[in-house]
Backbone as a ProteinNet text record, in pm:
[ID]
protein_1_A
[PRIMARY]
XXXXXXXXXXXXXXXXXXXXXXXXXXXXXXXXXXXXXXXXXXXXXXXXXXXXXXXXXXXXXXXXXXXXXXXXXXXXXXXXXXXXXXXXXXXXXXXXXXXXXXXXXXXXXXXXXXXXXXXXXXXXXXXXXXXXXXXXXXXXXXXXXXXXXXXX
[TERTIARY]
2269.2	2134.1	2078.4	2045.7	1948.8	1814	1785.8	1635	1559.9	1487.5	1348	1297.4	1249.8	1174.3	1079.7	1009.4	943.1	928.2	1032	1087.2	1035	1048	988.5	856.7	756.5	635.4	593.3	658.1	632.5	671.7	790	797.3	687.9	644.7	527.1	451.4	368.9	276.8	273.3	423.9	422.7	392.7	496.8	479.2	292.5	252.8	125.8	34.2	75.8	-33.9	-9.7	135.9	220.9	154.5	174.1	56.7	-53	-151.8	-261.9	-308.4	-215.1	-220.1	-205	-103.1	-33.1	54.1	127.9	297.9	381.7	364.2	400.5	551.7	620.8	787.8	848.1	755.4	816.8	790.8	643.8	595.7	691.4	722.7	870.5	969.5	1054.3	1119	1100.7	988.7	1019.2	1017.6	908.4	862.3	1034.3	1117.4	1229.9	1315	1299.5	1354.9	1338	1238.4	1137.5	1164.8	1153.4	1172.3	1372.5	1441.2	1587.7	1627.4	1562.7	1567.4	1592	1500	1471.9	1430.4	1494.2	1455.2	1314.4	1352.8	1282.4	1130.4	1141.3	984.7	846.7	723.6	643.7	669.4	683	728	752.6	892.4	955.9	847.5	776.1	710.6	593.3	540.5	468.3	528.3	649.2	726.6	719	754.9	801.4	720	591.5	458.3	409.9	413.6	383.2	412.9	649.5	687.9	685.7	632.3	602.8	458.2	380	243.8	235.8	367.2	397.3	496.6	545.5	644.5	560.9	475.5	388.9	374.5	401.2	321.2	216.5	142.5	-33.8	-17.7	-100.8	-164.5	-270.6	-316.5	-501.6	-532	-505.7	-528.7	-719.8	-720.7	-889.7	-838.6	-925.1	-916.4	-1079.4	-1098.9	-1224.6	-1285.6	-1428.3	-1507.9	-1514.3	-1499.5	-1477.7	-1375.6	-1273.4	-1140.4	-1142.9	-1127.6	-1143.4	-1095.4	-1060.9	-916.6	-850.2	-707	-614.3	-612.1	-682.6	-655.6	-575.1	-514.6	-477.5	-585.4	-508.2	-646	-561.1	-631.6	-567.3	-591.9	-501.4	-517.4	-548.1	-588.2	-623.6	-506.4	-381	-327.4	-313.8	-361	-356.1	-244.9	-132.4	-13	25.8	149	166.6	327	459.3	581.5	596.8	556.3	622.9	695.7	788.6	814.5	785.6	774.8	792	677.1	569.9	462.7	536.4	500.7	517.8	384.5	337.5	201.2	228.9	141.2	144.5	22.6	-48	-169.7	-170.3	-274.5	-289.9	-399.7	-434.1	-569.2	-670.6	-774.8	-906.1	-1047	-1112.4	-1195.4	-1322.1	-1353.3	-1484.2	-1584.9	-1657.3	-1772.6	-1772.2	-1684.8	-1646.5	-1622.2	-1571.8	-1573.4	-1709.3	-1799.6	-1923.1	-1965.7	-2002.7	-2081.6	-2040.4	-1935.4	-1848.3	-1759.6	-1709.8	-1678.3	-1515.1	-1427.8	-1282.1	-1271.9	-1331.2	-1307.5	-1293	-1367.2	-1356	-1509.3	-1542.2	-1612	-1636.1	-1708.7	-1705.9	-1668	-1691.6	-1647.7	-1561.4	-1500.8	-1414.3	-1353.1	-1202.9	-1139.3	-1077.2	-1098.8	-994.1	-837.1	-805.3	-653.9	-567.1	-640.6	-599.2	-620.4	-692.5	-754	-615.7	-589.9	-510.4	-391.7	-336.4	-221.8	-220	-299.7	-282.2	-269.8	-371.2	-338.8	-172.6	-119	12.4	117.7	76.8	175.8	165.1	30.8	46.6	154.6	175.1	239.6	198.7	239.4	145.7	177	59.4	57.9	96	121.8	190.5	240	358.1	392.5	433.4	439.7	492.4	525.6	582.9	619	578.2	600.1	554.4	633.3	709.9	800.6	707.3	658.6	566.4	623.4	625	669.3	689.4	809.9	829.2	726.6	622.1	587.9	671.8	780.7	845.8	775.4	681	570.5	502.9	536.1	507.3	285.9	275.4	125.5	78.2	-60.4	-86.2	-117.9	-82.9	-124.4	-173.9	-222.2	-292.1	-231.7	-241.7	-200.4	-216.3	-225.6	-316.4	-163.4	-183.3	-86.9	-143.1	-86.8	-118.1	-97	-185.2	-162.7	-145.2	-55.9	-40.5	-163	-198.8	-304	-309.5	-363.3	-467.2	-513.6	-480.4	-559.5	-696.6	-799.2	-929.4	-873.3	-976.5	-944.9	-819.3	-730.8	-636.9	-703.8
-3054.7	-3091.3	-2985.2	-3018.5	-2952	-2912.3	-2794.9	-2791.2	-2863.5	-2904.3	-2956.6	-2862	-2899.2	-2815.5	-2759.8	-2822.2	-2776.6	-2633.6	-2617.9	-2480.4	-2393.9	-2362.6	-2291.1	-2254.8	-2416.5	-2361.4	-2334.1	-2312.1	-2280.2	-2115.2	-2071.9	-1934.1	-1897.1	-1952.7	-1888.3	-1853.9	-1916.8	-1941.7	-1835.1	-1812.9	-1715.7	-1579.9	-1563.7	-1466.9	-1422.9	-1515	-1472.1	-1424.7	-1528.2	-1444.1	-1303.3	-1267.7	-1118.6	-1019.5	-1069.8	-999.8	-954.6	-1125.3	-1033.7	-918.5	-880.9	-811	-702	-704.3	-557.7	-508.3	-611.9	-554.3	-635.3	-564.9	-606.9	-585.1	-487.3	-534.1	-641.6	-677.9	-788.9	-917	-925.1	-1019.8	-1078.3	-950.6	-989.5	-1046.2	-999.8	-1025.4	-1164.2	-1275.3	-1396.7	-1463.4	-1394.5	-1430.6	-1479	-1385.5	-1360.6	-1504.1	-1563.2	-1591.1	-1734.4	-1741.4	-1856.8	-1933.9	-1788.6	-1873.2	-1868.1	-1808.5	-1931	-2030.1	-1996.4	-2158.5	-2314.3	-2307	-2466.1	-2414.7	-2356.3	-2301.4	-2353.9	-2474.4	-2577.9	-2639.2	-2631.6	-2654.8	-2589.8	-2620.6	-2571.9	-2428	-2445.8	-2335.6	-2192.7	-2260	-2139.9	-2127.9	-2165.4	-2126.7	-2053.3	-2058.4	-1972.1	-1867	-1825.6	-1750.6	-1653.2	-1698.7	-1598.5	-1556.1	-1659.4	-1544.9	-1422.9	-1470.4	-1346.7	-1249.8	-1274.7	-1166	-1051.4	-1131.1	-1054.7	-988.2	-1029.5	-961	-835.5	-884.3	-704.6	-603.5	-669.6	-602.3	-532.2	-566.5	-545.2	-359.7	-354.9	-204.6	-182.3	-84.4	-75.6	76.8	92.3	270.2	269	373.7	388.9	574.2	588	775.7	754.9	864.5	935.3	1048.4	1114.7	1278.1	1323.8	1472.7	1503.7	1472.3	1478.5	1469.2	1561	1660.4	1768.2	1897.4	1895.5	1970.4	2065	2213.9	2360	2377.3	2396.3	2435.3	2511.2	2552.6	2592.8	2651.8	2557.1	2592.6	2450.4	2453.9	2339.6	2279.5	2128.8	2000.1	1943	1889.6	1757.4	1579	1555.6	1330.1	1291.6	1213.5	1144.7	1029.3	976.4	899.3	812.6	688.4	564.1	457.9	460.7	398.6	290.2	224.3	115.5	99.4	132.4	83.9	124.5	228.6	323.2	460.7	524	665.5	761.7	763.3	852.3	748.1	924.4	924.2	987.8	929.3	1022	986.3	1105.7	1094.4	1188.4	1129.3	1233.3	1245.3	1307.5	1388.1	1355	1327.1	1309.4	1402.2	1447.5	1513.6	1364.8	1391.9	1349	1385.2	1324	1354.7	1321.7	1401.3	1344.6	1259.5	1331.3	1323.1	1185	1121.5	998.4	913.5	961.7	906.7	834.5	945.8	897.9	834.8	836.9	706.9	626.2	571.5	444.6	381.7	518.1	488.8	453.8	377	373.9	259.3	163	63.4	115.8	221.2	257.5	322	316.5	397.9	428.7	518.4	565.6	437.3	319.3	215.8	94	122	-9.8	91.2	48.9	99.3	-41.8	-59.9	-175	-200.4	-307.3	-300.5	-210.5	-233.8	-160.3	-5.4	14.5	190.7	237.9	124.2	199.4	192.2	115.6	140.7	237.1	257.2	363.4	526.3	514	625.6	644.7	551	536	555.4	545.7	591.1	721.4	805	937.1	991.5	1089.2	1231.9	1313.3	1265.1	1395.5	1519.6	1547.9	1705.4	1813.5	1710.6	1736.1	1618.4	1617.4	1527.7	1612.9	1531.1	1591.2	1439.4	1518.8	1392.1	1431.9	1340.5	1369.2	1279	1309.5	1238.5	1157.2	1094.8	985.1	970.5	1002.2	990.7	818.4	758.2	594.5	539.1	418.9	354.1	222.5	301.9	210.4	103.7	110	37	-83.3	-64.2	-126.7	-154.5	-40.6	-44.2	69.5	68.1	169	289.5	360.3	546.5	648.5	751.5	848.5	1002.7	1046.4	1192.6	1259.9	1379.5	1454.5	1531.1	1489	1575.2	1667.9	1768.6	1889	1855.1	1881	1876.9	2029.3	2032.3	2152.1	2216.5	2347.3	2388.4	2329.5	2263.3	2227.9	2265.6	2248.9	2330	2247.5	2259.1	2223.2	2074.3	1989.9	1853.5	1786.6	1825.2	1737.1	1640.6
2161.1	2126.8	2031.7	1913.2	1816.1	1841.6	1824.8	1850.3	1639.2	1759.4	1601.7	1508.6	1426.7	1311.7	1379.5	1507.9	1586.1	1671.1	1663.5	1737.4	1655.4	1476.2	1448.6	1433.8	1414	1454.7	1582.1	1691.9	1785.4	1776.4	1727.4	1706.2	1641.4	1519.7	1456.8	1562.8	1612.9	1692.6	1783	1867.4	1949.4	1872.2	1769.8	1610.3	1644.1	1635.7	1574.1	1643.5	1768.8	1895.7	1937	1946.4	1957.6	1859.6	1700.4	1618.6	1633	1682.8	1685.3	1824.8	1901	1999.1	1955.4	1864.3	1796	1775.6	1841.6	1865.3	1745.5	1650.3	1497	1464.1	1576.9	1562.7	1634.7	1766.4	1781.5	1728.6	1690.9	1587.4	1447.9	1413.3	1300.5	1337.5	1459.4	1490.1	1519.3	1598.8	1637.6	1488.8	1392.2	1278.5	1206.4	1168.3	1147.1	1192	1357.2	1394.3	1354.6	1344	1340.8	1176.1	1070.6	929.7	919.2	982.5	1009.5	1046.5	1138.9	1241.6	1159.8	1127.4	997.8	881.6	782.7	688.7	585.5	603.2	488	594.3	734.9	751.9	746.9	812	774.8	876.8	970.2	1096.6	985.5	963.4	858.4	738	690.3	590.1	656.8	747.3	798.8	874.6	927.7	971.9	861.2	757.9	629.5	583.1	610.3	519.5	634.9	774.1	849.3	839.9	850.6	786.2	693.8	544.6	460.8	496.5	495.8	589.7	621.6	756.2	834.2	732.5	726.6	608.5	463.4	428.2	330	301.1	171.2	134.8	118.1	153.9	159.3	138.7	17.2	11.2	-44.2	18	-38.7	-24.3	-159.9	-172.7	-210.6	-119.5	-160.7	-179.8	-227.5	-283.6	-269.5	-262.6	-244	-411.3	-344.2	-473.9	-573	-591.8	-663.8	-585.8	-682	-721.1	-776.9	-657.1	-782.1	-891.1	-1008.6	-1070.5	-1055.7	-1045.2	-1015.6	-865.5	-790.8	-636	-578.6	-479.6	-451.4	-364.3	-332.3	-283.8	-195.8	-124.4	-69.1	-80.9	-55	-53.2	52.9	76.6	181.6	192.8	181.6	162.2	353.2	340.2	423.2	383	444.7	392.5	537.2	445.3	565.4	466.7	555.3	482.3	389	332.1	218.2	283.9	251.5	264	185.8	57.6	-45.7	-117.9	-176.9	-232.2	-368.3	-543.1	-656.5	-710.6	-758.1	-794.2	-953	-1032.8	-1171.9	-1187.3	-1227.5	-1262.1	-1429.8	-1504.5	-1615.9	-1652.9	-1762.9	-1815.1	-1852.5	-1854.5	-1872.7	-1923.4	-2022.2	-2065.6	-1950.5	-1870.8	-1777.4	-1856.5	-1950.9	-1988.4	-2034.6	-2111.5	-2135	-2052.3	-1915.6	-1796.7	-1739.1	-1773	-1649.7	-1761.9	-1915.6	-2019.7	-2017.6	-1955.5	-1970.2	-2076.6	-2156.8	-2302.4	-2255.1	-2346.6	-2388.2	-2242.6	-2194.9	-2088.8	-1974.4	-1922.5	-1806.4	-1749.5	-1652.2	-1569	-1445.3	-1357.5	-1202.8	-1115.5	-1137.9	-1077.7	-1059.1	-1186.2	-1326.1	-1393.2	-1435.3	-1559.9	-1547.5	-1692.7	-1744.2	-1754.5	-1764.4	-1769.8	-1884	-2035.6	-2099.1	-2101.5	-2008.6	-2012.9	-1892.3	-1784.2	-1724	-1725.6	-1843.9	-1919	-2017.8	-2075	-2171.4	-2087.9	-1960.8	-1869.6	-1854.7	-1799.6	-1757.2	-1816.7	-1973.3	-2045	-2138.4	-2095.7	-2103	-2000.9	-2069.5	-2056.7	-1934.8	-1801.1	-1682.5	-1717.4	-1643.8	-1686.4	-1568.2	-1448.4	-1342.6	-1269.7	-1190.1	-1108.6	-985.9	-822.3	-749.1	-659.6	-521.4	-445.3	-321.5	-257.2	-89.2	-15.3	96.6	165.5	262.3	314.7	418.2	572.7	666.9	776.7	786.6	799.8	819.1	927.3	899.7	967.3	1067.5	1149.2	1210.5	1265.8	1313.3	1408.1	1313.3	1152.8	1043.5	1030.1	1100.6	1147	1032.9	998.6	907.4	943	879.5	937.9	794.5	870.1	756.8	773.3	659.9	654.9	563.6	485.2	416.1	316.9	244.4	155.9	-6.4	36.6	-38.2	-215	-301	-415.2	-483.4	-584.3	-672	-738.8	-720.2	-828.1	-980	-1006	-1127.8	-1226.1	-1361.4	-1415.8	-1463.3	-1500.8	-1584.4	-1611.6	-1600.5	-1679.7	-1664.2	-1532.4	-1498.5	-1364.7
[MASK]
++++++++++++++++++++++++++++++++++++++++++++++++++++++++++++++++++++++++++++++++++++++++++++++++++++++++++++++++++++++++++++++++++++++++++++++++++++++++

């Protein structure tokens, strides 16, 4: 006897309630189980988007509001499924910053402003290894930046 297409939305289902509790490895796991099962139903199509969900990369760096120069700083980095942080440091014209000149300002930079960032030249790079979010849950931790000089 075959189980139905049914089976997988029923894994979802279980998938999801397990989720929203918290327990996001086993959530994958039925999730997982759920978009094999019947590849092609809706079950599995919601299986697979959960999956990707938990599975998902998430980072969100803050930095303090003002940065001595040439002292070091720290990030605020909030991650989810990454290990390894590379960050490059670019120079910047502030003052142009806060008038809103070249498509950017304190609240908005444009697409083309932050390509043209991107394909400057840093003026430092470093890395930071990330403790693995096995739990695939998000976590925070503070990583040290290199002294600075002026206008980076």
């Amino acid at each position: 006897h075959r189980a139905s297409p049914l089976s997988s939305l029923a894994l979802y289902d279980w998938a999801q309630e397990v989720y929203d509790q918290g327990d996001f490895v086993t959530a994958l796991a039925l999730a997982r189980r759920g978009g094999a099962a019947h590849p092609e139903s809706i079950g599995a199509s919601n299986c697979n988007a959960l999956a990707s969900r938990i599975t998902a990369k998430e980072l969100d760096v803050r930095t303090e509001s003002v940065i001595a120069p040439a002292k070091p700083s720290s990030l605020v980095i909030q991650y989810r499924n990454i290990t390894t942080l590379h960050v490059r440091a670019v120079a910047a014209d502030f003052s142009s910053y806060l008038s809103g000149k070249d498509g950017r300002n304190v609240f908005w930079s444009s697409d083309e402003y932050i390509h043209r960032i991107l394909t400057r030249p840093p003026t430092a790079t470093w890395t930071a290894a990330l403790k693995p979010t096995d739990d695939y849950k998000s976590t925070s931790t503070l990583v040290t930046t290199p002294a600075l000089k002026p206008g980076v």
